[in-house]
């Protein structure tokens, strides 16, 4: 039987985060749906509550430690001690290196890396006290290098090192840390990439699907399914891993 926990999912107003939040709620957890704007979380919260689950919309900028500390304290007060964290909030600032600004670099580092650090640091005391925790960080196949993504690939590779270190430090408290590295997932993020390169999204998807062994692109639910497994009680011996969810093999 699944024990009911309190989960935090960042960037959960839409895309992968929204699907993960809904899946964790369906698994029986109370879910803090965190995004920049609390009002933007209403769709995800409504989907969860109308399905009989429990959810709370919380506005926070993950890159800002004060904002995160306040959000996590609110979550602990209103839902209980958070012991599942999914660091999913993300942004793209793609450009070839010679055109990439310092701001493009810093923004991506601040949201993905500092954001995951901030949220994990604020939540870890609840996990160590509970002697249970599940930390799930969203990496990417871009961690292996991707044209136009010097900032994003560095951040996503950095998250893999962060994840492995968390697993080493926190294992003795019953806390696991794992990363999910998605391939192409059909969301607003990949739609924005299609727009940036000037290709209709349907064509972009069809082209990507041909290159993927399972011959389709991923859906947010594919990532939610993996997050559900990693958050489960039974996954307590899986830690420090990077799970590529990409429709084919990655190293
Ligand atoms: P998405 O549709 O763009 O959603 C990202 C969410 O994060 C948005 O709701 C966004 O809010 C929120 N966010 C951005 N900055 C934030 C901040 N500072 N604080 C709090 N929330 C913030 O992206 P997605 O495709 O679902 O991707 C989710 C995660 O998976 C990201 O980490 C991404 O890098 C990773 N990923 C995606 C793919 C893919 O193919 N889609 C592949 C590999 C990895 P706003 O709407 O207000 O900006």
XYZ file of N, CA and C and ligand atoms in Angstrom:
801
model
N 0.839 -1.204 0.000
C 0.000 0.000 0.000
C 0.869 1.247 0.000
N 0.441 2.270 -0.731
C 1.204 3.515 -0.781
C 0.913 4.345 0.455
N 1.974 4.774 1.123
C 1.796 5.686 2.254
C 1.568 7.086 1.708
N 0.678 7.832 2.338
C 0.395 9.185 1.859
C 1.459 10.146 2.375
N 2.116 10.827 1.475
C 3.176 11.784 1.827
C 2.793 13.166 1.318
N 3.654 14.137 1.621
C 3.478 15.480 1.061
C 4.574 15.691 0.021
N 4.152 16.048 -1.184
C 5.101 16.226 -2.292
C 5.133 17.688 -2.733
N 6.306 18.137 -3.112
C 6.467 19.449 -3.736
C 6.876 19.204 -5.186
N 6.142 19.797 -6.110
C 6.540 19.720 -7.520
C 6.691 21.149 -8.029
N 7.891 21.512 -8.469
C 8.110 22.879 -8.968
C 7.851 22.946 -10.476
N 7.480 24.145 -10.917
C 7.162 24.315 -12.337
C 5.961 23.475 -12.733
N 5.005 23.378 -11.812
C 3.901 22.418 -11.990
C 2.634 23.051 -12.561
N 2.718 24.286 -13.037
C 1.534 24.913 -13.642
C 1.193 24.268 -14.980
N 2.210 23.703 -15.625
C 1.955 23.126 -16.953
C 3.018 22.078 -17.275
N 2.867 21.463 -18.438
C 3.887 20.560 -18.963
C 4.153 19.349 -18.074
N 5.425 19.003 -17.990
C 5.835 17.808 -17.246
C 5.468 17.945 -15.773
N 5.698 19.126 -15.200
C 5.412 19.337 -13.774
C 3.947 19.106 -13.450
N 3.052 19.579 -14.320
C 1.611 19.391 -14.094
C 1.265 17.905 -14.108
N 1.848 17.167 -15.052
C 1.560 15.721 -15.143
C 2.120 14.973 -13.936
N 3.316 15.370 -13.483
C 3.914 14.725 -12.304
C 3.057 15.004 -11.070
N 2.618 16.255 -10.920
C 1.787 16.616 -9.755
C 0.503 15.792 -9.751
N -0.120 15.665 -10.907
C -1.381 14.901 -10.980
C -1.144 13.429 -10.682
N -0.039 12.909 -11.163
C 0.240 11.488 -10.930
C 0.542 11.213 -9.455
N 1.344 12.085 -8.834
C 1.662 11.877 -7.414
C 0.401 12.008 -6.560
N -0.500 12.907 -6.952
C -1.773 13.039 -6.230
C -2.608 11.777 -6.408
N -2.629 11.245 -7.630
C -3.379 10.003 -7.885
C -2.780 8.838 -7.093
N -1.472 8.922 -6.812
C -0.803 7.885 -6.000
C -1.148 8.031 -4.516
N -1.859 9.102 -4.155
C -2.306 9.255 -2.766
C -1.575 10.322 -1.965
N -0.682 11.071 -2.623
C 0.073 12.105 -1.910
C -0.636 13.457 -1.990
N -0.454 14.287 -0.952
C -0.887 15.685 -1.026
C 0.210 16.436 -1.778
N -0.192 17.281 -2.723
C 0.818 17.874 -3.611
C 0.805 19.394 -3.565
N 1.978 19.977 -3.287
C 2.162 21.427 -3.417
C 2.550 21.712 -4.860
N 1.667 22.425 -5.538
C 1.859 22.753 -6.952
C 2.528 24.127 -6.993
N 3.838 24.128 -7.228
C 4.629 25.363 -7.130
C 4.954 25.885 -8.521
N 4.734 27.169 -8.718
C 5.170 27.816 -9.967
C 5.376 29.301 -9.678
N 5.891 30.025 -10.648
C 6.179 31.450 -10.439
C 4.952 32.207 -9.946
N 3.809 31.893 -10.560
C 2.573 32.614 -10.255
C 1.556 31.609 -9.696
N 1.129 31.823 -8.445
C 0.196 30.867 -7.822
C -1.077 30.723 -8.655
N -1.546 31.835 -9.253
C -2.795 31.786 -10.035
C -2.661 30.836 -11.230
N -1.447 30.740 -11.781
C -1.227 29.872 -12.948
C -1.311 28.386 -12.575
N -1.281 28.102 -11.262
C -1.335 26.702 -10.796
C -2.771 26.187 -10.698
N -3.753 27.074 -10.911
C -5.157 26.705 -10.681
C -5.586 25.493 -11.516
N -5.153 25.443 -12.771
C -5.551 24.330 -13.642
C -5.087 22.993 -13.081
N -3.840 22.941 -12.633
C -3.294 21.688 -12.090
C -3.999 21.330 -10.784
N -4.198 22.346 -9.926
C -4.855 22.088 -8.630
C -6.291 21.596 -8.862
N -6.999 22.242 -9.787
C -8.386 21.822 -10.074
C -8.432 20.385 -10.590
N -7.493 20.057 -11.477
C -7.470 18.683 -12.025
C -7.268 17.673 -10.897
N -6.422 18.024 -9.939
C -6.150 17.104 -8.817
C -7.371 17.012 -7.894
N -7.916 18.164 -7.522
C -9.012 18.126 -6.539
C -10.275 17.523 -7.165
N -10.509 17.793 -8.453
C -11.720 17.223 -9.061
C -11.592 15.706 -9.221
N -10.361 15.202 -9.189
C -10.168 13.738 -9.220
C -10.135 13.147 -7.807
N -10.405 13.993 -6.798
C -10.472 13.497 -5.421
C -9.170 13.632 -4.652
N -8.180 14.301 -5.238
C -6.888 14.436 -4.573
C -6.773 15.728 -3.789
N -5.594 15.901 -3.168
C -5.357 17.074 -2.334
C -4.191 17.867 -2.917
N -4.411 19.187 -3.117
C -3.347 20.004 -3.713
C -3.429 21.428 -3.197
N -2.279 22.097 -3.223
C -2.183 23.481 -2.783
C -1.368 24.247 -3.827
N -1.908 25.384 -4.291
C -1.163 26.224 -5.236
C -0.236 27.145 -4.453
N 1.028 27.168 -4.859
C 2.005 28.003 -4.160
C 2.840 28.763 -5.189
N 2.894 30.086 -5.041
C 3.719 30.899 -5.926
C 5.108 31.062 -5.342
N 6.129 30.754 -6.117
C 7.514 30.970 -5.671
C 8.432 30.961 -6.879
N 9.477 31.777 -6.776
C 10.536 31.752 -7.787
C 11.638 30.868 -7.216
N 11.845 29.697 -7.824
C 12.792 28.740 -7.230
C 14.216 29.279 -7.163
N 14.521 30.257 -8.014
C 15.889 30.794 -8.013
C 16.149 31.728 -6.830
N 15.095 32.073 -6.105
C 15.201 33.026 -4.994
C 15.036 32.281 -3.664
N 16.113 32.220 -2.886
C 16.113 31.404 -1.658
C 15.044 31.856 -0.665
N 14.867 33.165 -0.536
C 13.856 33.661 0.428
C 12.455 33.232 0.022
N 12.170 33.364 -1.266
C 10.867 32.967 -1.808
C 10.630 31.463 -1.577
N 11.664 30.674 -1.777
C 11.556 29.223 -1.598
C 11.362 28.871 -0.121
N 12.141 29.506 0.751
C 12.022 29.203 2.186
C 10.602 29.503 2.679
N 10.056 30.643 2.228
C 8.691 31.013 2.633
C 7.684 30.001 2.084
N 7.884 29.592 0.831
C 6.953 28.636 0.205
C 6.996 27.292 0.929
N 8.183 26.816 1.246
C 8.299 25.500 1.890
C 7.704 25.552 3.303
N 7.898 26.683 3.997
C 7.292 26.818 5.335
C 5.761 26.792 5.233
N 5.205 27.468 4.239
C 3.751 27.456 4.024
C 3.253 26.042 3.733
N 3.989 25.344 2.892
C 3.612 23.968 2.520
C 3.613 23.074 3.769
N 4.665 23.210 4.595
C 4.744 22.386 5.808
C 3.577 22.694 6.744
N 3.209 23.990 6.861
C 2.082 24.391 7.723
C 0.758 23.853 7.199
N 0.547 23.990 5.898
C -0.784 23.701 5.343
C -0.992 22.243 4.930
N 0.080 21.588 4.474
C -0.088 20.192 4.029
C 0.612 19.191 4.941
N 1.649 19.669 5.647
C 2.465 18.769 6.468
C 3.891 18.731 5.928
N 4.741 17.974 6.614
C 6.167 17.945 6.273
C 6.380 17.371 4.861
N 7.006 18.158 3.996
C 7.230 17.644 2.628
C 8.378 16.638 2.593
N 8.119 15.448 2.091
C 9.184 14.436 2.031
C 9.391 13.888 0.608
N 8.673 14.464 -0.352
C 8.942 14.157 -1.762
C 9.166 15.504 -2.450
N 10.272 15.645 -3.149
C 10.554 16.887 -3.881
C 10.865 16.545 -5.331
N 10.165 17.198 -6.235
C 10.468 17.040 -7.663
C 10.906 18.404 -8.196
N 12.214 18.529 -8.455
C 12.771 19.780 -8.980
C 12.637 19.771 -10.494
N 11.546 20.397 -10.941
C 11.174 20.333 -12.354
C 11.183 21.703 -13.044
N 11.076 22.802 -12.278
C 10.983 24.136 -12.900
C 12.165 24.339 -13.845
N 11.867 24.883 -15.017
C 12.956 25.065 -15.976
C 12.667 26.139 -16.991
N 13.743 26.664 -17.561
C 13.637 27.652 -18.646
C 14.700 27.338 -19.695
N 14.454 27.814 -20.896
C 15.454 27.733 -21.970
C 15.907 29.142 -22.326
N 17.171 29.303 -22.602
C 17.700 30.532 -23.203
C 18.715 30.085 -24.248
N 18.223 29.352 -25.281
C 19.104 28.724 -26.260
C 19.759 29.761 -27.169
N 21.003 29.518 -27.491
C 21.717 30.290 -28.493
C 23.082 29.652 -28.727
N 23.629 29.857 -29.913
C 25.002 29.407 -30.123
C 25.920 30.205 -29.206
N 27.005 29.579 -28.814
C 27.874 30.172 -27.780
C 28.244 31.622 -28.090
N 28.583 31.889 -29.357
C 29.065 33.250 -29.660
C 27.961 34.298 -29.538
N 26.708 33.839 -29.513
C 25.593 34.793 -29.350
C 24.971 34.728 -27.956
N 25.417 33.801 -27.146
C 24.807 33.621 -25.822
C 25.297 34.719 -24.869
N 24.337 35.396 -24.233
C 24.715 36.469 -23.308
C 24.998 35.894 -21.916
N 25.651 36.688 -21.110
C 25.892 36.302 -19.719
C 24.544 36.119 -19.019
N 23.584 36.945 -19.379
C 22.252 36.827 -18.779
C 21.586 35.488 -19.162
N 21.758 35.070 -20.429
C 21.223 33.761 -20.867
C 21.845 32.645 -20.016
N 23.132 32.762 -19.789
C 23.852 31.749 -18.996
C 23.344 31.758 -17.554
N 23.331 32.957 -16.955
C 22.994 33.063 -15.533
C 21.538 32.669 -15.256
N 20.636 33.033 -16.147
C 19.224 32.718 -15.927
C 19.005 31.205 -15.885
N 19.615 30.507 -16.813
C 19.448 29.046 -16.870
C 20.086 28.379 -15.645
N 21.266 28.850 -15.271
C 21.908 28.301 -14.061
C 21.057 28.592 -12.818
N 20.514 29.788 -12.754
C 19.764 30.199 -11.559
C 18.499 29.365 -11.386
N 17.785 29.106 -12.467
C 16.523 28.357 -12.319
C 16.804 26.869 -12.097
N 17.619 26.282 -12.935
C 17.804 24.820 -12.843
C 18.681 24.427 -11.656
N 19.854 25.051 -11.566
C 20.813 24.597 -10.542
C 20.557 25.237 -9.185
N 20.551 26.585 -9.142
C 20.307 27.212 -7.841
C 18.904 26.886 -7.354
N 17.939 26.822 -8.289
C 16.559 26.508 -7.918
C 16.451 25.137 -7.268
N 17.097 24.147 -7.850
C 17.046 22.786 -7.275
C 17.748 22.752 -5.926
N 18.853 23.490 -5.823
C 19.576 23.596 -4.539
C 18.670 24.243 -3.489
N 18.045 25.359 -3.844
C 17.208 26.078 -2.873
C 16.077 25.208 -2.337
N 15.370 24.561 -3.233
C 14.186 23.777 -2.825
C 14.616 22.558 -2.018
N 15.668 21.892 -2.480
C 16.130 20.692 -1.778
C 16.647 21.054 -0.392
N 17.379 22.159 -0.312
C 17.935 22.563 0.979
C 16.816 22.905 1.964
N 15.783 23.607 1.473
C 14.678 23.989 2.362
C 13.878 22.774 2.828
N 13.798 21.751 1.978
C 12.947 20.588 2.306
C 13.702 19.482 3.046
N 15.031 19.483 2.963
C 15.764 18.306 3.458
C 15.575 18.070 4.953
N 15.395 19.143 5.735
C 15.255 18.918 7.191
C 13.988 18.115 7.508
N 12.945 18.310 6.702
C 11.714 17.536 6.917
C 11.953 16.064 6.587
N 12.775 15.839 5.565
C 13.052 14.453 5.164
C 13.948 13.756 6.184
N 14.998 14.450 6.633
C 15.913 13.797 7.577
C 15.198 13.528 8.900
N 14.312 14.461 9.301
C 13.523 14.239 10.536
C 12.588 13.051 10.381
N 11.982 12.930 9.200
C 11.020 11.843 8.949
C 11.719 10.512 8.682
N 13.034 10.573 8.474
C 13.817 9.381 8.077
C 13.236 8.755 6.797
N 12.734 9.641 5.965
C 12.212 9.225 4.652
C 12.268 10.421 3.720
N 12.703 10.189 2.523
C 12.659 11.271 1.532
C 12.898 10.747 0.134
N 12.331 11.450 -0.823
C 12.516 11.120 -2.237
C 12.776 12.430 -2.976
N 13.985 12.585 -3.500
C 14.330 13.779 -4.271
C 14.472 13.351 -5.734
N 13.766 14.045 -6.593
C 13.780 13.700 -8.024
C 14.100 14.979 -8.796
N 15.218 14.970 -9.503
C 15.652 16.153 -10.239
C 15.488 15.917 -11.737
N 14.986 16.937 -12.429
C 14.797 16.816 -13.873
C 16.073 17.225 -14.600
N 16.777 16.223 -15.117
C 17.921 16.472 -15.992
C 17.398 16.452 -17.429
N 18.211 16.020 -18.371
C 17.796 16.006 -19.780
C 18.830 15.227 -20.578
N 18.418 14.699 -21.724
C 19.409 14.117 -22.644
C 20.386 15.200 -23.115
N 19.988 16.465 -23.009
C 20.897 17.562 -23.390
C 22.128 17.620 -22.498
N 22.087 16.944 -21.340
C 23.277 16.877 -20.474
C 24.465 16.292 -21.226
N 24.180 15.510 -22.273
C 25.258 14.894 -23.058
C 25.778 15.832 -24.139
N 25.231 17.056 -24.174
C 25.660 18.038 -25.174
C 24.594 18.239 -26.226
N 24.293 19.481 -26.532
C 23.299 19.771 -27.569
C 23.570 21.157 -28.146
N 23.650 21.194 -29.458
C 23.936 22.451 -30.160
C 22.973 23.558 -29.716
N 23.523 24.697 -29.393
C 22.698 25.845 -29.002
C 22.299 25.848 -27.537
N 22.818 24.867 -26.776
C 22.395 24.754 -25.374
C 23.589 24.639 -24.422
N 24.627 25.446 -24.622
C 25.794 25.388 -23.731
C 25.361 25.606 -22.280
N 24.461 26.546 -22.067
C 23.984 26.845 -20.707
C 23.126 25.695 -20.161
N 22.149 25.290 -20.937
C 21.179 24.266 -20.495
C 21.866 22.906 -20.299
N 22.755 22.533 -21.233
C 23.408 21.220 -21.097
C 24.325 21.220 -19.878
N 24.985 22.342 -19.614
C 25.846 22.426 -18.418
C 24.994 22.316 -17.149
N 23.854 22.983 -17.142
C 22.971 22.922 -15.962
C 22.424 21.508 -15.765
N 22.011 20.867 -16.859
C 21.413 19.530 -16.743
C 22.462 18.476 -16.378
N 23.717 18.660 -16.846
C 24.806 17.779 -16.413
C 25.121 18.062 -14.945
N 25.095 19.329 -14.567
C 25.339 19.702 -13.169
C 24.324 19.069 -12.239
N 23.094 18.986 -12.678
C 22.050 18.380 -11.840
C 22.325 16.894 -11.595
N 23.003 16.256 -12.538
C 23.332 14.835 -12.324
C 24.356 14.706 -11.194
N 25.368 15.591 -11.158
C 26.348 15.573 -10.073
C 25.708 15.930 -8.742
N 24.824 16.909 -8.786
C 24.080 17.316 -7.578
C 23.301 16.122 -7.025
N 22.616 15.427 -7.913
C 21.789 14.273 -7.525
C 22.629 13.185 -6.859
N 23.764 12.870 -7.471
C 24.612 11.794 -6.927
C 25.147 12.184 -5.555
N 25.504 13.451 -5.391
C 26.016 13.907 -4.094
C 24.926 13.867 -3.029
N 23.718 14.276 -3.389
C 22.601 14.196 -2.429
C 22.389 12.751 -1.988
N 22.488 11.838 -2.936
C 22.245 10.423 -2.587
C 23.288 9.940 -1.585
N 24.526 10.420 -1.730
C 25.603 10.012 -0.817
C 25.393 10.639 0.569
N 25.068 11.937 0.595
C 24.927 12.632 1.888
C 23.685 12.207 2.668
N 22.597 11.953 1.969
C 21.306 11.796 2.640
C 20.825 10.354 2.759
N 21.566 9.433 2.157
C 21.134 8.032 2.170
C 20.892 7.492 3.572
N 21.745 7.879 4.503
C 21.623 7.305 5.869
C 20.362 7.778 6.583
N 19.695 8.777 6.017
C 18.430 9.245 6.597
C 17.207 8.659 5.879
N 17.427 7.685 5.046
C 16.291 7.092 4.320
C 15.841 7.928 3.142
N 16.739 8.814 2.705
C 16.394 9.716 1.597
C 17.110 9.241 0.335
N 16.367 9.056 -0.736
C 16.986 8.741 -2.029
C 16.970 9.988 -2.906
N 17.903 10.058 -3.836
C 17.943 11.152 -4.818
C 18.246 10.541 -6.176
N 17.411 10.853 -7.130
C 17.596 10.340 -8.485
C 17.260 11.435 -9.485
N 17.790 11.283 -10.681
C 17.477 12.233 -11.755
C 16.749 11.504 -12.872
N 15.788 12.196 -13.448
C 15.142 11.717 -14.670
C 15.674 12.592 -15.799
N 16.169 11.955 -16.837
C 16.682 12.706 -17.985
C 15.792 12.426 -19.191
N 14.810 13.291 -19.419
C 13.904 13.056 -20.553
C 14.572 13.365 -21.890
N 14.086 12.670 -22.903
C 14.397 13.062 -24.278
C 13.348 14.078 -24.708
N 12.913 13.987 -25.947
C 11.928 14.946 -26.482
C 10.559 14.665 -25.870
N 10.044 15.644 -25.115
C 8.702 15.535 -24.531
C 7.845 16.650 -25.111
N 6.646 16.299 -25.495
C 5.755 17.272 -26.151
C 5.151 18.221 -25.112
N 5.727 19.414 -25.008
C 5.236 20.435 -24.066
C 5.412 21.817 -24.707
N 5.026 22.845 -23.963
C 5.244 24.222 -24.434
C 6.722 24.504 -24.666
N 7.585 23.828 -23.888
C 9.030 24.076 -24.023
C 9.528 23.633 -25.396
N 9.124 22.428 -25.832
C 9.565 21.959 -27.151
C 8.820 22.714 -28.257
N 7.588 23.164 -27.964
C 6.861 23.990 -28.948
C 7.610 25.308 -29.166
N 8.147 25.867 -28.085
C 8.892 27.130 -28.205
C 10.174 26.924 -29.008
N 10.796 25.752 -28.844
C 12.013 25.460 -29.619
C 11.669 25.361 -31.109
N 10.550 24.684 -31.421
C 10.120 24.566 -32.819
C 9.896 25.957 -33.416
N 9.272 26.810 -32.629
C 8.995 28.168 -33.114
C 10.303 28.930 -33.346
N 11.244 28.742 -32.422
C 12.519 29.468 -32.532
C 13.266 29.076 -33.799
N 13.188 27.767 -34.170
C 13.910 27.338 -35.376
C 13.032 27.441 -36.628
N 11.794 27.920 -36.442
C 10.940 28.210 -37.596
C 10.329 26.988 -38.252
N 10.068 25.927 -37.471
C 9.454 24.703 -38.011
C 8.094 24.513 -37.338
N 7.010 24.238 -38.112
C 5.724 23.952 -37.467
C 5.873 22.812 -36.461
N 5.191 22.926 -35.308
C 5.412 21.961 -34.215
C 5.123 20.521 -34.659
N 4.068 20.321 -35.453
C 3.729 18.956 -35.907
C 4.870 18.347 -36.726
N 5.472 19.162 -37.588
C 6.594 18.672 -38.405
C 7.805 18.383 -37.525
N 8.005 19.262 -36.536
C 9.127 19.115 -35.597
C 8.988 17.792 -34.839
N 7.753 17.497 -34.407
C 7.466 16.255 -33.681
C 7.688 15.037 -34.594
N 7.164 15.125 -35.823
C 7.277 13.987 -36.751
C 8.744 13.703 -37.060
N 9.542 14.758 -37.230
C 10.966 14.588 -37.517
C 11.665 13.947 -36.314
N 11.361 14.454 -35.117
C 11.993 13.925 -33.899
C 11.619 12.455 -33.700
N 10.342 12.111 -33.942
C 9.859 10.740 -33.711
C 10.618 9.729 -34.566
N 10.979 10.131 -35.795
C 11.702 9.221 -36.704
C 13.064 8.827 -36.150
N 13.654 9.707 -35.351
C 15.008 9.466 -34.806
C 14.971 8.681 -33.493
N 13.775 8.466 -32.949
C 13.642 7.813 -31.631
C 13.279 6.348 -31.845
N 14.015 5.417 -31.202
C 13.744 3.996 -31.443
C 12.278 3.589 -31.304
N 11.548 4.107 -30.315
C 10.140 3.709 -30.183
C 9.230 4.466 -31.152
N 9.823 5.318 -31.987
C 9.119 5.976 -33.094
C 7.995 6.908 -32.651
N 8.157 7.498 -31.481
C 7.233 8.540 -31.055
C 7.976 9.476 -30.126
N 7.448 10.682 -29.967
C 8.020 11.565 -28.952
C 7.374 11.219 -27.614
N 7.973 11.722 -26.542
C 7.433 11.444 -25.209
C 6.310 12.397 -24.848
N 5.502 11.950 -23.895
C 4.438 12.782 -23.333
C 4.756 13.043 -21.857
N 4.229 14.123 -21.293
C 4.486 14.392 -19.876
C 4.169 13.196 -18.977
N 3.179 12.397 -19.353
C 2.793 11.226 -18.538
C 3.910 10.176 -18.495
N 4.753 10.136 -19.545
C 5.889 9.195 -19.522
C 6.844 9.554 -18.384
N 7.031 10.831 -18.176
C 7.924 11.280 -17.094
C 7.217 11.098 -15.741
N 5.919 11.384 -15.719
C 5.154 11.237 -14.469
C 5.208 9.792 -13.974
N 5.151 8.850 -14.898
C 5.177 7.434 -14.532
C 6.506 7.083 -13.857
N 7.594 7.604 -14.411
C 8.928 7.344 -13.840
C 9.059 8.020 -12.476
N 8.530 9.251 -12.369
C 8.582 9.967 -11.079
C 7.784 9.211 -10.021
N 6.651 8.647 -10.425
C 5.813 7.880 -9.506
C 6.598 6.697 -8.937
N 7.314 6.005 -9.811
C 8.141 4.874 -9.360
C 9.222 5.349 -8.389
N 9.946 6.402 -8.769
C 11.067 6.855 -7.921
C 10.580 7.385 -6.581
N 9.347 7.913 -6.544
C 8.786 8.448 -5.287
C 8.214 7.349 -4.402
N 8.069 6.161 -4.954
C 7.351 5.111 -4.219
C 8.173 4.559 -3.057
N 7.478 3.958 -2.108
C 8.140 3.325 -0.948
C 9.110 2.246 -1.428
N 8.695 1.513 -2.434
C 9.460 0.357 -2.892
C 10.747 0.696 -3.622
N 10.927 1.984 -3.966
C 12.126 2.379 -4.713
C 13.262 2.830 -3.789
N 13.186 2.433 -2.514
C 14.159 2.908 -1.528
C 15.589 2.439 -1.735
N 15.809 1.470 -2.621
C 17.180 0.992 -2.868
C 17.708 1.502 -4.204
N 16.936 2.385 -4.829
C 17.355 3.017 -6.091
C 17.770 4.437 -5.751
N 19.063 4.730 -5.800
C 19.501 6.082 -5.436
C 20.766 6.460 -6.187
N 20.866 7.758 -6.479
C 22.029 8.285 -7.192
C 22.026 7.939 -8.670
N 20.858 7.576 -9.187
C 20.770 7.137 -10.582
C 20.258 8.247 -11.501
N 20.647 8.143 -12.745
C 20.087 9.005 -13.789
C 19.313 8.084 -14.723
N 18.008 8.266 -14.768
C 17.177 7.401 -15.610
C 16.805 8.173 -16.876
N 17.333 7.715 -17.992
C 16.991 8.345 -19.273
C 15.631 7.828 -19.720
N 14.717 8.747 -19.928
C 13.372 8.391 -20.388
C 13.229 9.053 -21.754
N 13.707 8.326 -22.760
C 13.933 8.956 -24.055
C 13.526 8.073 -25.233
N 12.849 6.967 -24.937
C 12.387 6.105 -26.036
C 13.493 5.314 -26.700
N 14.641 5.276 -26.062
C 15.773 4.537 -26.613
C 16.967 4.668 -25.681
N 18.075 4.010 -26.021
C 19.218 3.986 -25.099
C 20.013 5.287 -25.094
N 20.427 5.680 -23.917
C 21.375 6.801 -23.731
C 22.365 6.333 -22.687
N 23.566 6.875 -22.709
C 24.592 6.426 -21.748
C 24.358 7.016 -20.382
P 7.504 24.077 -19.509
O 6.295 23.570 -20.188
O 8.210 25.264 -20.067
O 7.172 24.307 -17.962
C 8.144 24.799 -17.085
C 7.441 25.420 -15.894
O 8.465 25.912 -14.992
C 6.569 26.615 -16.288
O 5.304 26.527 -15.662
C 7.379 27.792 -15.773
O 6.604 28.914 -15.368
C 8.051 27.195 -14.551
N 9.171 28.011 -14.109
C 10.107 28.622 -14.864
N 10.950 29.328 -14.101
C 10.551 29.168 -12.822
C 11.006 29.656 -11.578
N 12.081 30.458 -11.492
N 10.343 29.306 -10.449
C 9.249 28.501 -10.516
N 8.760 28.000 -11.666
C 9.397 28.337 -12.813
O 8.654 22.937 -19.450
P 8.545 21.336 -19.529
O 8.793 20.941 -20.928
O 7.357 20.843 -18.804
O 9.895 20.952 -18.727
C 9.885 20.659 -17.337
C 11.301 20.238 -16.927
O 11.737 19.132 -17.715
C 12.354 21.334 -17.131
O 13.302 21.277 -16.099
C 12.969 20.945 -18.445
O 14.262 21.482 -18.576
C 12.950 19.437 -18.346
N 13.023 18.757 -19.636
C 12.067 18.952 -20.599
C 12.172 18.287 -21.812
C 11.156 18.453 -22.921
O 11.389 17.886 -24.017
N 10.058 19.160 -22.739
C 13.252 17.425 -22.048
C 14.202 17.259 -21.044
C 14.079 17.919 -19.839
P 6.237 30.076 -16.443
O 5.248 29.475 -17.346
O 5.673 31.177 -15.581
O 7.527 30.448 -17.104
